[in-house]
Short mmCIF file of C-alpha atoms in Angstrom, two decimals:
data_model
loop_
_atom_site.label_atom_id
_atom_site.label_comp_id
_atom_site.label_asym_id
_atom_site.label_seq_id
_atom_site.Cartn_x
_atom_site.Cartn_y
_atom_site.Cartn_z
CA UNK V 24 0.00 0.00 0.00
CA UNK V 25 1.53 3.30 -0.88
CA UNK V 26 -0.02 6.80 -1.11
CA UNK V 27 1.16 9.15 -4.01
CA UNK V 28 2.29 12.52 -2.83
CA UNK V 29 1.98 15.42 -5.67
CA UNK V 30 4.89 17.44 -5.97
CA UNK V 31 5.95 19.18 -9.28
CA UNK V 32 9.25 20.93 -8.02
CA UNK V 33 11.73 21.95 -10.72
CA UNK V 34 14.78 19.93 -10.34
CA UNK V 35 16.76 22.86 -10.71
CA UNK V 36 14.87 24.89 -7.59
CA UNK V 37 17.77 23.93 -4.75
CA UNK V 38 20.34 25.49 -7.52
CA UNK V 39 18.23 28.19 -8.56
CA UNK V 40 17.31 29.93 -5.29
CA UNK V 41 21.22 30.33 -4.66
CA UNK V 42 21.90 31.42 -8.33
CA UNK V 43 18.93 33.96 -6.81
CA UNK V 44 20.96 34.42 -3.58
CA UNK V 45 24.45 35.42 -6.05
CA UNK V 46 22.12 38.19 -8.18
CA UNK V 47 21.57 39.55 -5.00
CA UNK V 48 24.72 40.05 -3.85
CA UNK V 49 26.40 41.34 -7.09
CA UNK V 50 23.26 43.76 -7.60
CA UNK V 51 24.35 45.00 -4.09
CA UNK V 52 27.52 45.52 -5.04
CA UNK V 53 26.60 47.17 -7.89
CA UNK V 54 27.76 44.38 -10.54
CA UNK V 55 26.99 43.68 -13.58
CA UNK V 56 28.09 39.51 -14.37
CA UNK V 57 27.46 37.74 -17.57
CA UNK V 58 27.88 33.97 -18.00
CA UNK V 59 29.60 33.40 -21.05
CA UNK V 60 29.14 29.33 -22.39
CA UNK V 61 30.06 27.63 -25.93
CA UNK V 62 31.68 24.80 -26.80
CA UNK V 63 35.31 23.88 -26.74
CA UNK V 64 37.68 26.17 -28.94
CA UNK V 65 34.96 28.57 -29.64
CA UNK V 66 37.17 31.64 -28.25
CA UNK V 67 35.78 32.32 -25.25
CA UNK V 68 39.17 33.61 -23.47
CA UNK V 69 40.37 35.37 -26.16
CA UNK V 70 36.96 36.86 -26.79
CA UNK V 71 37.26 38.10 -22.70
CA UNK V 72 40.69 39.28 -24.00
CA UNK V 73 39.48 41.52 -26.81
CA UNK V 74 36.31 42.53 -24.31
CA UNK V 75 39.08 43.60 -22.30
CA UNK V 76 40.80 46.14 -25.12
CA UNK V 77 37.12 46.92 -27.14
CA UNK V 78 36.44 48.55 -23.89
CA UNK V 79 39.16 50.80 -23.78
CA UNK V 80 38.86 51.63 -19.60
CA UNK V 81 35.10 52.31 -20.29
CA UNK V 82 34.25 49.43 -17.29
CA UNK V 83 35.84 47.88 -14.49
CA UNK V 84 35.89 44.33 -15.61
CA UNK V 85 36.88 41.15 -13.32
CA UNK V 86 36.74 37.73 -14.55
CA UNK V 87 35.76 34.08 -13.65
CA UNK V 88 37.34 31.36 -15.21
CA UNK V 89 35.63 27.80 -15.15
CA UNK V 90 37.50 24.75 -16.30
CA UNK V 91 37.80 21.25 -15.43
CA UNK V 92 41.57 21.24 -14.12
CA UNK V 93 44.10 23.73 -15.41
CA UNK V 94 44.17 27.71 -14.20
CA UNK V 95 45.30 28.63 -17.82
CA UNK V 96 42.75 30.95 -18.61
CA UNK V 97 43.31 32.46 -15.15
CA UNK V 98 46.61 32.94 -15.76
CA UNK V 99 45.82 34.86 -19.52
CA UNK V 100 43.22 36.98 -17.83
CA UNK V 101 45.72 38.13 -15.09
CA UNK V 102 48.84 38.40 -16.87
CA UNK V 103 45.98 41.26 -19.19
CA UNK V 104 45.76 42.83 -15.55
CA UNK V 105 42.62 41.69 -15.12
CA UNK V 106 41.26 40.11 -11.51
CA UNK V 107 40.91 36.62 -11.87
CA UNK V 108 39.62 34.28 -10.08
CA UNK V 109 39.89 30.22 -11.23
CA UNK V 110 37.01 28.02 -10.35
CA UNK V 111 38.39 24.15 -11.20
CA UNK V 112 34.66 22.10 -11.45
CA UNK V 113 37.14 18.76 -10.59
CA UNK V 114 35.70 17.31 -13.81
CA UNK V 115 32.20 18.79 -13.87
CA UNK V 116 30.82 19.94 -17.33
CA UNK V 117 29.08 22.78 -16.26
CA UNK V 118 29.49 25.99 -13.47
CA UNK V 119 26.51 25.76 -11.16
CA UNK V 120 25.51 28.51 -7.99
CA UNK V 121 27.49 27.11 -5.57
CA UNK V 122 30.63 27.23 -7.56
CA UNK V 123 29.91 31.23 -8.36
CA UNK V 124 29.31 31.48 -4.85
CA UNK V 125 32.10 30.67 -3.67
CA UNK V 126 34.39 32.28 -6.42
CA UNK V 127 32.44 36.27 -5.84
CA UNK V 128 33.97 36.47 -2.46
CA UNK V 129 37.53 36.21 -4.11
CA UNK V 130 36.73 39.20 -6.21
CA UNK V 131 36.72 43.03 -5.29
CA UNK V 132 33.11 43.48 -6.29
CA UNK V 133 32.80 46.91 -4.66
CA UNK V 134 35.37 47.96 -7.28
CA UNK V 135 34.14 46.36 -10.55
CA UNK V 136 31.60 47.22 -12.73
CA UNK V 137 31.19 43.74 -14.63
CA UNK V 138 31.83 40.04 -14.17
CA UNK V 139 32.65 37.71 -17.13
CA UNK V 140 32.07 34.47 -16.11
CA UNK V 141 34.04 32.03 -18.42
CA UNK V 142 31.43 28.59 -18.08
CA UNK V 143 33.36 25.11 -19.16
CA UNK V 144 33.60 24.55 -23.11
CA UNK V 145 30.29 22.54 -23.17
CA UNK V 146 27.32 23.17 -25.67
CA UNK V 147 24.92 20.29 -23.59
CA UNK V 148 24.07 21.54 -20.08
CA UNK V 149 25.55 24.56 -18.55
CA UNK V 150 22.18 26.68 -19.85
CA UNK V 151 20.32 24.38 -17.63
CA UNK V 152 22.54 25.81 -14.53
CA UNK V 153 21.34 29.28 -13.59
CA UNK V 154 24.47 30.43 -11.64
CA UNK V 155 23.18 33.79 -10.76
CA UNK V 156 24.56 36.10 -13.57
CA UNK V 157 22.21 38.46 -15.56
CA UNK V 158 22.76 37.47 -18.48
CA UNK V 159 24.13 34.33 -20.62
CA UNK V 160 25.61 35.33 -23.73
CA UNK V 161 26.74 31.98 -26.57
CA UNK V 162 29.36 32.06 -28.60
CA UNK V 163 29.38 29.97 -31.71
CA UNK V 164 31.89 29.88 -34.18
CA UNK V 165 32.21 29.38 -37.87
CA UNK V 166 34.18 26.33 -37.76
CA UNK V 167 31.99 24.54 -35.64
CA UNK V 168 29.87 24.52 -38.32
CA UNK V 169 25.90 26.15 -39.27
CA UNK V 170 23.58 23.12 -37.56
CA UNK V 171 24.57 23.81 -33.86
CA UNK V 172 21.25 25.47 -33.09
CA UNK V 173 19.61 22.52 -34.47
CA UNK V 174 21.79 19.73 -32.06
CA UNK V 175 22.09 21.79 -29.13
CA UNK V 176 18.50 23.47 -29.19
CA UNK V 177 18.68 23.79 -25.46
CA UNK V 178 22.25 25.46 -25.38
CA UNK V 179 20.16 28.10 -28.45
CA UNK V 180 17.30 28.83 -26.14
CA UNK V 181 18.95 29.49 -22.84
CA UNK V 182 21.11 33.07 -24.05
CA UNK V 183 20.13 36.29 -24.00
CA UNK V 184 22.84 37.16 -26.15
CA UNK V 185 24.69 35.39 -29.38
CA UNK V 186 28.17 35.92 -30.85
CA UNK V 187 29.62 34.44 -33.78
CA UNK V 188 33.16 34.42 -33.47
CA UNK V 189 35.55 33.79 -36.13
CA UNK V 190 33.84 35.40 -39.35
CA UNK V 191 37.02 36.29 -40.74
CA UNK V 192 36.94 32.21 -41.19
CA UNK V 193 33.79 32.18 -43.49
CA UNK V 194 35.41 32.98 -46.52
CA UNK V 195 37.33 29.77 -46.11
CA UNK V 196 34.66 27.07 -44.21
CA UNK V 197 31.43 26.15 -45.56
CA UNK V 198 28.92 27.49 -43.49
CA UNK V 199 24.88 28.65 -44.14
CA UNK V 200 24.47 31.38 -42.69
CA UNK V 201 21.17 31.68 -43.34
CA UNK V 202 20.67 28.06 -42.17
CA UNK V 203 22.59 28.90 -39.10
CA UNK V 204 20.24 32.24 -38.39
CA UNK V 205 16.74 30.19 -38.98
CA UNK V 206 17.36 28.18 -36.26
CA UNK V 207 18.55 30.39 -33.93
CA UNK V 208 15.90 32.72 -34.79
CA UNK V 209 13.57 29.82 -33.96
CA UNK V 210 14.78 28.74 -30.90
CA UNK V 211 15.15 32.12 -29.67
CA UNK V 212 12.93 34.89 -31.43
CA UNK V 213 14.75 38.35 -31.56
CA UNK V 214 17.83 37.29 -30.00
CA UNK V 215 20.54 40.18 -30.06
CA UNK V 216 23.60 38.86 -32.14
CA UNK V 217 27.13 39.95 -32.94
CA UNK V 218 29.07 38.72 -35.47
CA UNK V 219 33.15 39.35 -34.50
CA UNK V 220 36.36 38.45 -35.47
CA UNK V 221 38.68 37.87 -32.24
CA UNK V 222 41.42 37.87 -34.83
CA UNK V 223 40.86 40.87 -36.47
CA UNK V 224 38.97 42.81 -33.98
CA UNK V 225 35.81 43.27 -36.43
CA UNK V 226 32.52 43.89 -34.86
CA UNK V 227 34.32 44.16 -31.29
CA UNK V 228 33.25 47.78 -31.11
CA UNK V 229 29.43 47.38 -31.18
CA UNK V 230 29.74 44.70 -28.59
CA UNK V 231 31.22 46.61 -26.21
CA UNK V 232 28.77 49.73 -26.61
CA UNK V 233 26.47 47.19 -26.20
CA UNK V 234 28.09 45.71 -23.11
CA UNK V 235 28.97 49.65 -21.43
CA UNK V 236 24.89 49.96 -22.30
CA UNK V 237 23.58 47.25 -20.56
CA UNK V 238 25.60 47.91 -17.31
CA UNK V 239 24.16 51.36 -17.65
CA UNK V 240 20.73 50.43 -17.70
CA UNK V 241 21.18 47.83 -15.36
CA UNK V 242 22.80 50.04 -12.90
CA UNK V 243 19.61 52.57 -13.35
CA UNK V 244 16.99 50.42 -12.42
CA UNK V 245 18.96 49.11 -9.37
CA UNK V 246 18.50 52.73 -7.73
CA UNK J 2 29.05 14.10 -16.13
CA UNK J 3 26.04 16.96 -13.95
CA UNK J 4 23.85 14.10 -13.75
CA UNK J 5 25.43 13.59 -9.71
CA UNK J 6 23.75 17.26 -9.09
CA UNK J 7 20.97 16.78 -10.76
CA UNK J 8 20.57 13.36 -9.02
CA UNK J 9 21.02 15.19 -5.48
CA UNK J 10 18.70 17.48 -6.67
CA UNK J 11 16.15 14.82 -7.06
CA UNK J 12 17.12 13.27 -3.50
CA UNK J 13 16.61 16.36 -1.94
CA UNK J 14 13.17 17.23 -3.59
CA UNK J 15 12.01 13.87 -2.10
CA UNK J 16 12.99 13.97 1.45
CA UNK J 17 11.54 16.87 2.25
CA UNK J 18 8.45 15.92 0.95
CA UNK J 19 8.38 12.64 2.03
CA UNK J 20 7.97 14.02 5.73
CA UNK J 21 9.46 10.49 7.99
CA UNK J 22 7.56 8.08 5.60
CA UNK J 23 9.50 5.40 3.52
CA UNK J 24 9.99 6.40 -0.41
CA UNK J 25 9.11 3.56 -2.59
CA UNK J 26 9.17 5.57 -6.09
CA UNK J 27 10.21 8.85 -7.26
CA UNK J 28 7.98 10.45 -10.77
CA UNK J 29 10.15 12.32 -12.89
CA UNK J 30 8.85 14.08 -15.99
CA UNK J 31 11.45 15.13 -18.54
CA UNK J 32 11.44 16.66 -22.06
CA UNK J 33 13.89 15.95 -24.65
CA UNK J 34 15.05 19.23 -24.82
CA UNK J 35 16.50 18.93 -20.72
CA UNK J 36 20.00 17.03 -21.06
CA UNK J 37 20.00 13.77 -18.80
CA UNK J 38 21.16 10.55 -19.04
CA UNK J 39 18.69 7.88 -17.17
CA UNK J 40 21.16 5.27 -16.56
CA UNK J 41 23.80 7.74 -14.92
CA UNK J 42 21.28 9.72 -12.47
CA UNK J 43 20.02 5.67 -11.36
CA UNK J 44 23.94 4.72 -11.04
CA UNK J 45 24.45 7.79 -8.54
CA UNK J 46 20.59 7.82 -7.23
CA UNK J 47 21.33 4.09 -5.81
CA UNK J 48 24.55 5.60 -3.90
CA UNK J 49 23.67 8.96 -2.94
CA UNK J 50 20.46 7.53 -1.39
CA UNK J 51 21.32 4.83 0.84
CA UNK J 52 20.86 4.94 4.29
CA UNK J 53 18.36 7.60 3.97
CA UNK J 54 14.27 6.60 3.50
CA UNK J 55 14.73 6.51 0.15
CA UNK J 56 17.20 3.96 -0.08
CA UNK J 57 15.62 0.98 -2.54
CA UNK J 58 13.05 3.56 -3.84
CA UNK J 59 12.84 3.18 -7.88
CA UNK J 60 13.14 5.73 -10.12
CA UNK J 61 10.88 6.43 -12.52
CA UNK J 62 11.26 8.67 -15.45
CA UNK J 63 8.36 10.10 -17.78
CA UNK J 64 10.47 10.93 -21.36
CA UNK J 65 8.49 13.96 -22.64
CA UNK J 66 9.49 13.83 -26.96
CA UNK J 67 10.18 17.19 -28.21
CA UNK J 68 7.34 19.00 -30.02
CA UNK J 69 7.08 21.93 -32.34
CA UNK J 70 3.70 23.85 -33.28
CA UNK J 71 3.79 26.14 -36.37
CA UNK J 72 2.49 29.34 -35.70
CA UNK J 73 1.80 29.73 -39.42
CA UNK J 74 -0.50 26.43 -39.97
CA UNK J 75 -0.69 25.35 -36.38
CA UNK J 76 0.88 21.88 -37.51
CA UNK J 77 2.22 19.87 -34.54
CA UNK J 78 5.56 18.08 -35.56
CA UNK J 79 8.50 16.52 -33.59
CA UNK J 80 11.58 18.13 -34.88
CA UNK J 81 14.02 15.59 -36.85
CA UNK J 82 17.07 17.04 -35.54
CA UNK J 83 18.46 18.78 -39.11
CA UNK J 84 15.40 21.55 -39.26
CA UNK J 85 12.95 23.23 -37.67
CA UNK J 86 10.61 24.09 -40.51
CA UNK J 87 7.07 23.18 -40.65
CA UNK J 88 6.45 20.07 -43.08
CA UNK J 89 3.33 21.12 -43.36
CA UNK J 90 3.61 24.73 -44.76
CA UNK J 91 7.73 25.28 -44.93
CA UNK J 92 7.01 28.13 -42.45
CA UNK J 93 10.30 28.80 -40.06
CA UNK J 94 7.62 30.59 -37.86
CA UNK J 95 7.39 27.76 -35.04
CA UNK J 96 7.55 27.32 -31.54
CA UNK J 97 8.54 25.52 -29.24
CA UNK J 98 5.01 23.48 -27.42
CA UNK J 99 6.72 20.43 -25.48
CA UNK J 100 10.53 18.85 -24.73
CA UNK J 101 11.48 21.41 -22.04
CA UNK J 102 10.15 19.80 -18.66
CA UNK J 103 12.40 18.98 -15.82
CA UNK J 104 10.26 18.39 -12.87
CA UNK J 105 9.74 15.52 -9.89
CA UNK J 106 6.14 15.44 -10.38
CA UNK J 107 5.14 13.04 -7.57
CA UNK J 108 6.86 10.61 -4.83
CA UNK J 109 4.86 7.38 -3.72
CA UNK J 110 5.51 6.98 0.20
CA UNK J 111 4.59 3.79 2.22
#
């Protein structure tokens, strides 16, 4: 004899109310955080890298590095000047709220004005993880190829933000475009996206008046 | 390799609404579109929950398929994994209508 008990609690909920709990601490301290993900060789340091210079001194910026084992990204993002903190997930795929909070405290949030959060090269999960950022920005890349939207739907429809990295490559690789766009477009209607070239800089520039925007506005509806 | 989270997640979820009463089964409802593994949450669900009440307790785990609905024709089609386009109409206007669940929808207690 058993008795059913009704439940319906997201699996996520334990995770998500301290991903909550981090939001409210970096909105205290006045901090902007974005949670960048992608897949493995995408350019996701070097992309923090040329953040770092397409800003020019116009933010504060402090950095998060997630990666299975190595501090290698850590060490790139400090030797740029930057303050970096390495989170090693010990051979988890993914960053999740308890990792962010324990990495803020190693951070001088009252002096930054935004948080890149480097996620582990992974296109499966880490969109599933909340991990208390504002915002979680993709980056695909041209050689990865166009039907990534279409295998990793769930990776598509968890950003707020897309960049396609590497379009100095597209004279060289086969990929749609077009094809690329209609299921992103699909998966995520509206979706702002910037095209750049971490190699050549291209498209850098709009990014980052994007970027000094959003910490703006953020910062305005905090008071 | 998040299914131990997720799994602890689950374990969690059920104990505290279990109140001191014996878990036999756990309900899970999960849509295509969530990324888990069955097999690797029950590998770390029979570890993670023994000694606690809902150590034996069976897993159970409704698959929701993904689903699309055209917003153009209102066709309902399961997305082959190369397009999203209506067969119906060719229309790329679609949403998404089912695959994204990730819930414990019930426990059954002794």
């Amino acid at each position: 004899m058993s008795t059913r008990i009704p439940i319906i609690e997201k699996i996520m909920s334990a995770n998500d109310s301290i991903a909550e709990n981090n939001r409210g601490i970096l909105d205290r301290a006045g901090v902007f955080a974005i949670n960048i993900m992608a897949s493995p060789g995408a350019g996701k340091t070097s992309f923090i890298l040329k953040t770092l210079d397409a800003l020019n001194g116009r933010l504060k910026l402090g950095v998060i590095e997630g990666d299975l084992a190595t501090s290698i990204d850590a060490e790139k993002a400090m030797a740029a000047g930057l303050p970096a903190v390495q989170i090693n997930t010990g051979g988890e795929c993914h960053l999740d709220a308890v990792m962010l909070a324990d990495a803020l405290p190693a951070l001088p949030l009252q002096d930054l004005d935004l948080i890149l959060v480097e996620n582990v090269g992974n296109l499966v999960c880490p969109a599933n993880f909340q991990i208390g950022t504002h915002l979680n920005v993709l980056i695909a890349s041209i050689p990865e190829g166009d039907d990534k939207p279409y295998k990793y739907p769930g990776m598509y429809m968890g950003m707020q933000a897309l960049i396609i990295n590497k379009i100095d490559l597209l004279p060289y690789v086969p990929f749609n475009m077009e094809y690329f766009q209609q299921g992103v477009e699909i998966l995520n209607p509206g979706v702002t996206v910037f095209p750049v070239s971490c190699k050549t800089g291209e498209g850098m520039d709009a990014w980052a008046d994007w970027l000094v925007e959003k910490v703006s506005t953020n910062r305005s509806s905090e008071k | 390799m998040h299914e131990l989270s997720i799994t602890q997640g689950i374990l969690d979820i059920a104990l505290t609404n279990a109140g001191a009463r014996k878990i036999k089964k756990i309900n899970l409802v999960i849509g295509q579109f969530s990324s888990i593994v069955d097999d690797s949450v029950q590998f770390y669900w029979d570890i993670i929950s023994k000694d606690t009440l809902a150590e034996g307790s069976m897993l159970h785990f409704e698959r929701i398929p993904g689903e699309m609905t055209c917003r153009a024709c209102g066709h309902v089609f399961r997305p082959n994994g190369e397009t999203f386009t209506c067969p119906s109409c060719s229309s790329i206007s679609v949403r998404i209508s089912k695959g994204n669940e990730f819930q414990v929808e019930s426990i059954d207690v002794e």
